[in-house]
Amino acid sequence: HWTVFTKVSEVFILVPALLGLKGNLEMTLASRLSTAANIGQMDTAKDMWKMIMGNLALIQQNLSPALTAKSWSMTMVLLGLISQQTGLT
């Protein structure tokens, strides 16, 4: 058992979101790049780099809403800590 999970129970909220985000972004990138390679859009080095950079930029754009959700999750964790220390719970 990790101490953080026993001391701050709200951290459990973050675990599925972080794991899901990581797997989701990796699989999206892998799927896009393998499809592009199979249909011949990555035959030259120039095309390959253009495809990689474009897909990485797309993933960064998809990451923004996820970071917003994580910031709200962290806010809830902090509010939980504050309420525990002030005796509001």
Coordinates of N, CA, C and O in Angstrom, one line a residue:
H1 N 0.8 -1.2 0.0 CA 0.0 0.0 0.0 C 0.9 1.2 0.0 O 1.8 1.4 0.8
W2 N 0.6 2.2 -0.9 CA 1.3 3.4 -0.9 C 0.6 4.4 0.1 O -0.6 4.5 0.2
T3 N 1.5 5.1 0.8 CA 1.0 6.0 1.8 C 0.1 7.1 1.3 O -0.9 7.4 1.9
V4 N 0.4 7.6 0.1 CA -0.5 8.6 -0.5 C -1.9 8.2 -0.7 O -2.8 9.0 -0.5
F5 N -2.1 6.9 -1.0 CA -3.5 6.4 -1.2 C -4.3 6.3 0.1 O -5.5 6.3 0.2
T6 N -3.5 6.0 1.2 CA -4.2 5.9 2.5 C -4.4 7.2 3.1 O -5.4 7.4 3.9
K7 N -3.5 8.2 2.9 CA -3.7 9.5 3.5 C -4.6 10.4 2.8 O -5.4 11.2 3.3
V8 N -4.6 10.3 1.4 CA -5.5 11.2 0.6 C -6.3 10.3 -0.3 O -5.9 9.8 -1.4
S9 N -7.5 10.0 0.1 CA -8.4 9.0 -0.6 C -8.8 9.5 -2.0 O -9.1 8.7 -2.9
E10 N -8.8 10.8 -2.2 CA -9.2 11.4 -3.5 C -8.3 11.1 -4.6 O -8.6 11.3 -5.8
V11 N -7.0 10.7 -4.3 CA -6.1 10.4 -5.4 C -6.6 9.2 -6.2 O -6.2 9.2 -7.4
F12 N -7.4 8.4 -5.7 CA -7.9 7.3 -6.5 C -8.7 7.8 -7.7 O -8.8 7.1 -8.7
I13 N -9.2 9.0 -7.7 CA -10.0 9.6 -8.8 C -9.0 9.8 -10.0 O -9.4 9.6 -11.1
L14 N -7.8 10.1 -9.7 CA -6.9 10.4 -10.8 C -6.3 9.2 -11.5 O -5.9 9.2 -12.7
V15 N -6.2 8.0 -10.8 CA -5.6 6.9 -11.4 C -6.2 6.4 -12.7 O -5.5 6.3 -13.7
P16 N -7.5 6.2 -12.8 CA -8.1 5.7 -14.1 C -7.9 6.8 -15.2 O -7.7 6.5 -16.3
A17 N -8.1 8.1 -14.8 CA -7.9 9.1 -15.8 C -6.5 9.2 -16.4 O -6.4 9.3 -17.6
L18 N -5.5 9.0 -15.6 CA -4.2 9.1 -16.1 C -3.8 7.9 -16.9 O -3.2 8.0 -18.0
L19 N -4.2 6.7 -16.5 CA -4.0 5.5 -17.2 C -4.7 5.5 -18.6 O -4.2 5.1 -19.6
G20 N -6.0 5.9 -18.5 CA -6.7 6.0 -19.8 C -6.2 7.0 -20.8 O -6.1 6.7 -22.0
L21 N -5.8 8.1 -20.3 CA -5.2 9.1 -21.2 C -3.9 8.6 -21.9 O -3.8 8.8 -23.1
K22 N -3.1 8.0 -21.1 CA -1.8 7.6 -21.6 C -2.0 6.5 -22.7 O -1.5 6.6 -23.8
G23 N -2.9 5.5 -22.4 CA -3.1 4.5 -23.4 C -3.9 5.0 -24.6 O -3.6 4.6 -25.8
N24 N -4.8 5.9 -24.4 CA -5.6 6.5 -25.5 C -4.7 7.2 -26.5 O -4.8 7.0 -27.7
L25 N -3.8 8.1 -26.0 CA -3.0 8.9 -26.9 C -2.0 8.0 -27.6 O -1.7 8.2 -28.8
E26 N -1.4 7.0 -26.9 CA -0.4 6.1 -27.6 C -1.1 5.3 -28.7 O -0.5 5.2 -29.8
M27 N -2.2 4.8 -28.4 CA -2.9 3.9 -29.4 C -3.4 4.8 -30.6 O -3.4 4.3 -31.7
T28 N -3.8 6.0 -30.3 CA -4.3 6.9 -31.4 C -3.1 7.2 -32.4 O -3.2 7.1 -33.6
L29 N -2.0 7.5 -31.8 CA -0.8 7.8 -32.6 C -0.3 6.6 -33.4 O 0.0 6.7 -34.6
A30 N -0.3 5.4 -32.7 CA 0.2 4.2 -33.4 C -0.8 3.8 -34.5 O -0.3 3.5 -35.6
S31 N -2.1 4.0 -34.3 CA -3.0 3.7 -35.3 C -2.9 4.6 -36.6 O -2.9 4.1 -37.7
R32 N -2.8 5.9 -36.3 CA -2.6 6.8 -37.4 C -1.4 6.6 -38.2 O -1.4 6.6 -39.4
L33 N -0.3 6.4 -37.5 CA 1.0 6.2 -38.2 C 1.0 4.9 -39.0 O 1.6 4.8 -40.1
S34 N 0.5 3.8 -38.4 CA 0.5 2.5 -39.1 C -0.4 2.6 -40.4 O -0.1 2.0 -41.4
T35 N -1.5 3.3 -40.2 CA -2.4 3.4 -41.4 C -1.8 4.2 -42.5 O -1.8 3.8 -43.7
A36 N -1.1 5.3 -42.1 CA -0.4 6.1 -43.1 C 0.7 5.3 -43.8 O 0.9 5.4 -45.0
A37 N 1.4 4.5 -43.0 CA 2.5 3.7 -43.6 C 1.9 2.6 -44.6 O 2.5 2.4 -45.7
N38 N 0.8 2.0 -44.2 CA 0.2 1.0 -45.1 C -0.4 1.5 -46.4 O -0.4 0.8 -47.4
I39 N -0.9 2.8 -46.4 CA -1.4 3.3 -47.6 C -0.4 4.1 -48.4 O -0.8 4.7 -49.4
G40 N 0.8 4.1 -48.0 CA 1.9 4.7 -48.8 C 2.1 6.2 -48.6 O 2.8 6.8 -49.4
Q41 N 1.6 6.7 -47.5 CA 1.8 8.1 -47.2 C 3.2 8.4 -46.5 O 3.5 9.6 -46.2
M42 N 3.9 7.4 -46.2 CA 5.2 7.6 -45.5 C 6.3 6.9 -46.3 O 7.3 6.4 -45.7
D43 N 6.3 7.0 -47.6 CA 7.3 6.3 -48.4 C 8.7 7.0 -48.4 O 9.7 6.4 -48.4
T44 N 8.6 8.4 -48.4 CA 9.9 9.1 -48.4 C 10.1 9.7 -46.9 O 9.2 9.8 -46.1
A45 N 11.4 10.0 -46.7 CA 11.7 10.6 -45.3 C 11.0 11.9 -45.1 O 10.5 12.1 -44.0
K46 N 10.8 12.7 -46.1 CA 10.1 14.0 -46.0 C 8.6 13.7 -45.6 O 8.1 14.4 -44.7
D47 N 8.0 12.8 -46.3 CA 6.6 12.5 -46.0 C 6.4 11.9 -44.6 O 5.5 12.2 -43.9
M48 N 7.4 11.1 -44.2 CA 7.4 10.4 -42.9 C 7.4 11.5 -41.8 O 6.6 11.5 -40.9
W49 N 8.4 12.4 -41.9 CA 8.5 13.4 -40.9 C 7.3 14.4 -40.9 O 6.8 14.8 -39.8
K50 N 6.8 14.7 -42.0 CA 5.6 15.5 -42.1 C 4.4 14.9 -41.4 O 3.7 15.5 -40.6
M51 N 4.2 13.6 -41.6 CA 3.2 12.8 -41.0 C 3.4 12.7 -39.5 O 2.4 12.9 -38.7
I52 N 4.6 12.5 -39.1 CA 4.9 12.3 -37.6 C 4.6 13.7 -36.9 O 3.9 13.7 -35.9
M53 N 5.1 14.7 -37.5 CA 4.9 16.1 -36.8 C 3.5 16.5 -36.8 O 3.0 17.0 -35.8
G54 N 2.7 16.2 -37.9 CA 1.3 16.5 -37.9 C 0.5 15.8 -36.9 O -0.3 16.3 -36.2
N55 N 0.8 14.5 -36.7 CA 0.1 13.7 -35.8 C 0.5 14.0 -34.3 O -0.4 14.0 -33.4
L56 N 1.7 14.4 -34.1 CA 2.1 14.8 -32.8 C 1.5 16.1 -32.4 O 1.0 16.3 -31.2
A57 N 1.3 17.0 -33.4 CA 0.6 18.3 -33.1 C -0.9 18.0 -32.8 O -1.4 18.6 -31.9
L58 N -1.5 17.0 -33.5 CA -2.8 16.7 -33.3 C -3.0 16.1 -31.8 O -4.0 16.4 -31.1
I59 N -2.1 15.3 -31.4 CA -2.2 14.7 -30.1 C -2.0 15.8 -29.0 O -2.7 15.8 -28.0
Q60 N -1.1 16.8 -29.3 CA -1.0 17.9 -28.3 C -2.3 18.6 -28.2 O -2.7 19.1 -27.1
Q61 N -3.0 18.8 -29.3 CA -4.3 19.5 -29.3 C -5.3 18.7 -28.5 O -6.1 19.3 -27.8
N62 N -5.3 17.4 -28.6 CA -6.2 16.6 -27.9 C -5.9 16.5 -26.4 O -6.7 16.2 -25.6
L63 N -4.6 16.8 -26.1 CA -4.2 16.7 -24.7 C -4.7 17.9 -23.9 O -4.9 17.7 -22.7
S64 N -5.1 19.0 -24.5 CA -5.5 20.2 -23.7 C -6.8 19.9 -22.9 O -6.8 20.3 -21.7
P65 N -7.8 19.4 -23.5 CA -9.0 19.1 -22.6 C -8.8 18.1 -21.5 O -9.3 18.2 -20.4
A66 N -7.9 17.2 -21.8 CA -7.5 16.2 -20.8 C -6.8 16.9 -19.6 O -7.0 16.5 -18.5
L67 N -5.9 17.8 -19.9 CA -5.3 18.5 -18.9 C -6.2 19.4 -18.1 O -6.1 19.5 -16.8
T68 N -7.2 19.9 -18.7 CA -8.2 20.7 -18.0 C -9.0 19.8 -17.0 O -9.2 20.1 -15.9
A69 N -9.3 18.6 -17.5 CA -10.0 17.6 -16.6 C -9.1 17.2 -15.4 O -9.6 17.1 -14.3
K70 N -7.8 17.1 -15.7 CA -6.9 16.7 -14.6 C -6.8 17.9 -13.6 O -6.6 17.6 -12.4
S71 N -6.8 19.1 -14.1 CA -6.6 20.2 -13.2 C -7.9 20.3 -12.3 O -7.7 20.6 -11.1
W72 N -9.0 19.9 -12.8 CA -10.2 19.9 -11.9 C -10.1 18.8 -10.9 O -10.5 18.9 -9.8
S73 N -9.6 17.6 -11.3 CA -9.4 16.5 -10.4 C -8.4 16.9 -9.3 O -8.7 16.6 -8.1
M74 N -7.3 17.6 -9.7 CA -6.4 18.0 -8.7 C -7.0 19.0 -7.7 O -6.7 19.0 -6.5
T75 N -7.9 19.9 -8.2 CA -8.6 20.8 -7.4 C -9.4 20.1 -6.3 O -9.4 20.5 -5.2
M76 N -10.1 19.1 -6.8 CA -10.9 18.3 -5.9 C -10.1 17.6 -4.8 O -10.4 17.5 -3.6
V77 N -8.9 17.1 -5.2 CA -8.0 16.5 -4.2 C -7.6 17.5 -3.2 O -7.5 17.3 -2.0
L78 N -7.2 18.7 -3.7 CA -6.8 19.8 -2.7 C -7.9 20.2 -1.8 O -7.7 20.4 -0.6
L79 N -9.1 20.3 -2.3 CA -10.2 20.7 -1.5 C -10.5 19.6 -0.4 O -10.8 19.8 0.7
G80 N -10.3 18.3 -0.8 CA -10.4 17.2 0.1 C -9.4 17.3 1.2 O -9.7 17.1 2.4
L81 N -8.1 17.6 0.8 CA -7.1 17.8 1.9 C -7.4 18.9 2.8 O -7.2 18.8 4.0
I82 N -7.8 20.0 2.3 CA -8.1 21.2 3.1 C -9.3 20.9 4.0 O -9.2 21.2 5.2
S83 N -10.3 20.2 3.5 CA -11.5 19.9 4.4 C -11.1 18.9 5.5 O -11.6 18.9 6.6
Q84 N -10.1 18.0 5.2 CA -9.7 17.0 6.2 C -8.9 17.7 7.3 O -9.0 17.4 8.5
Q85 N -8.1 18.7 6.9 CA -7.2 19.4 7.9 C -8.0 20.4 8.7 O -7.6 20.7 9.8
T86 N -9.0 20.9 8.1 CA -9.8 21.9 8.9 C -11.0 21.3 9.7 O -11.7 21.9 10.4
G87 N -11.1 20.0 9.5 CA -12.2 19.3 10.2 C -13.6 19.4 9.6 O -14.6 19.3 10.3
L88 N -13.7 19.8 8.4 CA -15.0 20.0 7.7 C -15.7 18.7 7.3 O -16.8 18.7 7.0
T89 N -14.9 17.6 7.3 CA -15.5 16.3 6.9 C -15.9 15.5 8.1 O -15.5 15.6 9.1

